[in-house]
XYZ file of N, CA and C in Angstrom:
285
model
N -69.256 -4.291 98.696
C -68.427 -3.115 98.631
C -67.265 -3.200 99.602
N -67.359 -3.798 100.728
C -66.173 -3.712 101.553
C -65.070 -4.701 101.264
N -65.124 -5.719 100.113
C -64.202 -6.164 99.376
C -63.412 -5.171 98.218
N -63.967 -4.052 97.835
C -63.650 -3.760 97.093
C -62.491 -2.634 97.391
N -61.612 -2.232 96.306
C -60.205 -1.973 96.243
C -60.271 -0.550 96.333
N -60.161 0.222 97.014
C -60.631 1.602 96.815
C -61.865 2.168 97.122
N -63.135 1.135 97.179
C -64.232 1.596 97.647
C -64.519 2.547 98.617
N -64.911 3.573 99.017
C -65.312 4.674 100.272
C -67.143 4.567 100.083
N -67.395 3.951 101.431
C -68.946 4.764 101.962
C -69.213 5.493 102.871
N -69.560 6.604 102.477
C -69.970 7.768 103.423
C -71.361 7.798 103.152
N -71.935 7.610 104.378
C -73.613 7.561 104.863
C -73.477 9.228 105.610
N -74.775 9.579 104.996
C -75.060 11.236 105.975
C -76.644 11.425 106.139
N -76.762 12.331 106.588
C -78.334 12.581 106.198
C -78.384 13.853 105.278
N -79.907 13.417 104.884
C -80.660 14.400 103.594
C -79.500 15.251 103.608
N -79.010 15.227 102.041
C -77.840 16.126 101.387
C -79.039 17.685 100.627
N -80.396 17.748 100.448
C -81.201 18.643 99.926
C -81.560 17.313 98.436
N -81.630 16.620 98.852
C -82.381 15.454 97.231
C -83.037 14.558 98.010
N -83.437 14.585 99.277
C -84.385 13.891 99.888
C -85.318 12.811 98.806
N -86.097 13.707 98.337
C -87.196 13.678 97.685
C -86.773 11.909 96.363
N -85.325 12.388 96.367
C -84.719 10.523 95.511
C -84.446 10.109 96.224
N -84.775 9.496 97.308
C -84.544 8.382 98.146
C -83.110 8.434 98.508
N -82.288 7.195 98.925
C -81.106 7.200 99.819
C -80.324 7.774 97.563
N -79.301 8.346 97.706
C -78.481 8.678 96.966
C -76.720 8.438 97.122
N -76.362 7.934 95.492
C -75.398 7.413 95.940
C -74.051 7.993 94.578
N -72.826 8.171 94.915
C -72.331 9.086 93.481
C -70.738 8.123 93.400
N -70.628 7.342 92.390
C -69.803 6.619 92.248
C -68.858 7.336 90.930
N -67.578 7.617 91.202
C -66.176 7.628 90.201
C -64.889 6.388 90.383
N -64.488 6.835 89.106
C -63.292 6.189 88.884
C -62.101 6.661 89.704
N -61.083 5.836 90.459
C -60.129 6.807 90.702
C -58.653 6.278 89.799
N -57.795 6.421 89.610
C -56.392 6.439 88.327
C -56.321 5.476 89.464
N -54.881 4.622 89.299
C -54.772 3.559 90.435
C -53.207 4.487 90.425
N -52.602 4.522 89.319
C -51.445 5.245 89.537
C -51.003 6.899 89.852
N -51.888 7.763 89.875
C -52.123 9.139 90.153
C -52.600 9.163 91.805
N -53.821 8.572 92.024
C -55.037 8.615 92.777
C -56.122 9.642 92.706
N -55.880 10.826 91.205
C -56.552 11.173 90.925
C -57.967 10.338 90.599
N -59.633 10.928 91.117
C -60.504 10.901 91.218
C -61.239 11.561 89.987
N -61.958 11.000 88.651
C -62.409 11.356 87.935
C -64.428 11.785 88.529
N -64.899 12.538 87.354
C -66.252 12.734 87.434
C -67.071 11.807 88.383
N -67.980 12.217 88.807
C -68.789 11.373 89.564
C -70.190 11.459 89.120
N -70.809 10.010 88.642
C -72.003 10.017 88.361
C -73.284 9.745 89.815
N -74.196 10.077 90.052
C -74.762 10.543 90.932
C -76.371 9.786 91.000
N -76.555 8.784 91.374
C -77.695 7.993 90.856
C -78.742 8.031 92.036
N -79.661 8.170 92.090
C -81.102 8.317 92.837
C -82.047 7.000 93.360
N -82.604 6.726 94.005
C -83.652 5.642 94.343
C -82.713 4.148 94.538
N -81.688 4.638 95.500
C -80.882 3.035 96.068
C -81.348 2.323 96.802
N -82.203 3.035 97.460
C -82.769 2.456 98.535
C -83.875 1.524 97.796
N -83.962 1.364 96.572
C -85.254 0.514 95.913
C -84.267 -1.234 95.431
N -84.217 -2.238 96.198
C -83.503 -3.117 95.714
C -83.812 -3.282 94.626
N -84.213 -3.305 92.858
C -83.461 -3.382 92.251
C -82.734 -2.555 91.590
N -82.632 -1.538 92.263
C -81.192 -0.249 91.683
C -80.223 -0.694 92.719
N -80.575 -0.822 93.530
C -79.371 -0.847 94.617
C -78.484 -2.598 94.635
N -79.391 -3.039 94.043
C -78.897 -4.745 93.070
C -78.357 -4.349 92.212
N -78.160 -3.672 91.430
C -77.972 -3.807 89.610
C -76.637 -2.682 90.452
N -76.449 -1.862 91.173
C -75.559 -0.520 91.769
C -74.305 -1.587 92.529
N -74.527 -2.700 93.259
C -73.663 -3.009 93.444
C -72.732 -4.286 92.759
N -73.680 -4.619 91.708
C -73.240 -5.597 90.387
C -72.486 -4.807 89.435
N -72.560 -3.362 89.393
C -72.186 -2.696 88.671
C -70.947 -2.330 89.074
N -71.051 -2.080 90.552
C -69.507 -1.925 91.481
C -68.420 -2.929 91.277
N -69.225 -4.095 91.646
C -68.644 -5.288 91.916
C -67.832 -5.668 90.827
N -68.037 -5.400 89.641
C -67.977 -5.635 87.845
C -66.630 -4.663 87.291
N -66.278 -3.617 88.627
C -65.786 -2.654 88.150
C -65.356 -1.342 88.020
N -67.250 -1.391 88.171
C -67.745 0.246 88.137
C -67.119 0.791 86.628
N -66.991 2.267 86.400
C -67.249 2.909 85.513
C -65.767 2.508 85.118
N -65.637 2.055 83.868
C -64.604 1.447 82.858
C -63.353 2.987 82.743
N -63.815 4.138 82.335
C -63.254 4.566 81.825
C -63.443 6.547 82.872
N -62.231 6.569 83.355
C -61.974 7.952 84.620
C -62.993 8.771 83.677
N -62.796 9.448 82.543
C -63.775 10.569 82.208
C -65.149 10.673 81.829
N -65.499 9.241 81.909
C -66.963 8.995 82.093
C -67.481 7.940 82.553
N -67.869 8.479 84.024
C -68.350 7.546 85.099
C -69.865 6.993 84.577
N -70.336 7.580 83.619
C -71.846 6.620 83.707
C -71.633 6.047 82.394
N -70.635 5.654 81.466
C -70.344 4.728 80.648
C -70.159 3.417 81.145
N -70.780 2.728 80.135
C -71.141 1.215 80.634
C -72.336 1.210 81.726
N -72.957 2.027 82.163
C -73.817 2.533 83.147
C -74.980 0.790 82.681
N -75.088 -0.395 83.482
C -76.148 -1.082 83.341
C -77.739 -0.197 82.953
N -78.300 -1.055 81.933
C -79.631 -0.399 81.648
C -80.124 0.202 82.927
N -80.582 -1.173 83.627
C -81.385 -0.575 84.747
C -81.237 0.429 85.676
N -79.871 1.005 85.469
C -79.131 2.021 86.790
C -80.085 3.989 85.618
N -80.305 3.277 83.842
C -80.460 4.996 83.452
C -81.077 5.735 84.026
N -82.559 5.357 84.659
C -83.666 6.058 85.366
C -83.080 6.250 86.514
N -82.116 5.745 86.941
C -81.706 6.005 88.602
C -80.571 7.553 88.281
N -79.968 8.329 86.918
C -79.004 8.824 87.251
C -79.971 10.117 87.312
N -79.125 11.122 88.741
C -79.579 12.326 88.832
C -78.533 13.426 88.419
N -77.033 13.472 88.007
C -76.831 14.022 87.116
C -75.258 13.553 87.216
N -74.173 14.249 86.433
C -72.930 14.353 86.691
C -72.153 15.059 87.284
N -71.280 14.822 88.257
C -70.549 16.140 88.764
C -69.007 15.844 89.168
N -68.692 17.139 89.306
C -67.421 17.452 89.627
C -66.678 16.202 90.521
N -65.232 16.329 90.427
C -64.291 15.094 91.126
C -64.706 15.064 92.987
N -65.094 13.789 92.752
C -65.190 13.752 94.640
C -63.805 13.762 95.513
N -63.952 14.734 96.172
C -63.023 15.127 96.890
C -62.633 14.744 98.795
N -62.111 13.656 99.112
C -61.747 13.334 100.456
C -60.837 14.036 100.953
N -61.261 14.297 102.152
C -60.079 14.809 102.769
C -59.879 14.206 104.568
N -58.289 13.983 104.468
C -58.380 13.135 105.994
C -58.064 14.162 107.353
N -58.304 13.617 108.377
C -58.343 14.401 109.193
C -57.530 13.683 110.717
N -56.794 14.358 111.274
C -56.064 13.765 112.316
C -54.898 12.885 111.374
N -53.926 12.438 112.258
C -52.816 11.954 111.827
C -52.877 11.045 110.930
């Protein structure tokens, strides 16, 4: 991931989904806007082979197409998704 073009990881603790293991929510962003499409939201990363197949999936690309981030979704990632949501939103802070 830290090769990758746009990539952001933000590590926190328990967001209230404890209970799915480490959780992780990957979107598309436009390259020419920098609009940030849907974010699909996948569960149990912390199990290497989701968190294998999660960053083959990154690495590959990630989600082909801004309005649907779990298209092309690798088989093995379906049982890992915990749902879809709204555009992830950064915001910077200090100069």
């Amino acid at each position: 991931m830290a090769g990758g073009r746009g990539t952001v990881l933000v590590a926190t603790p328990c967001l209230g989904a404890c209970a799915s293991g480490a959780v992780a929510a990957v979107a598309r962003r436009d390259d020419a806007t920098g609009t940030t499409g849907p974010s699909v939201w996948l569960g149990g990363v912390d199990q290497a082979a989701v968190l294998g197949a999660l960053l083959d999936w990154i690495g590959s690309g990630g989600p082909p197409r801004i309005e649907l981030p779990a298209d092309d979704l690798p088989g093995t990632l379906h049982d890992a998704i915990l749902g879809l949501g709204r555009p992830i939103r950064t915001h910077r802070t200090g100069n």
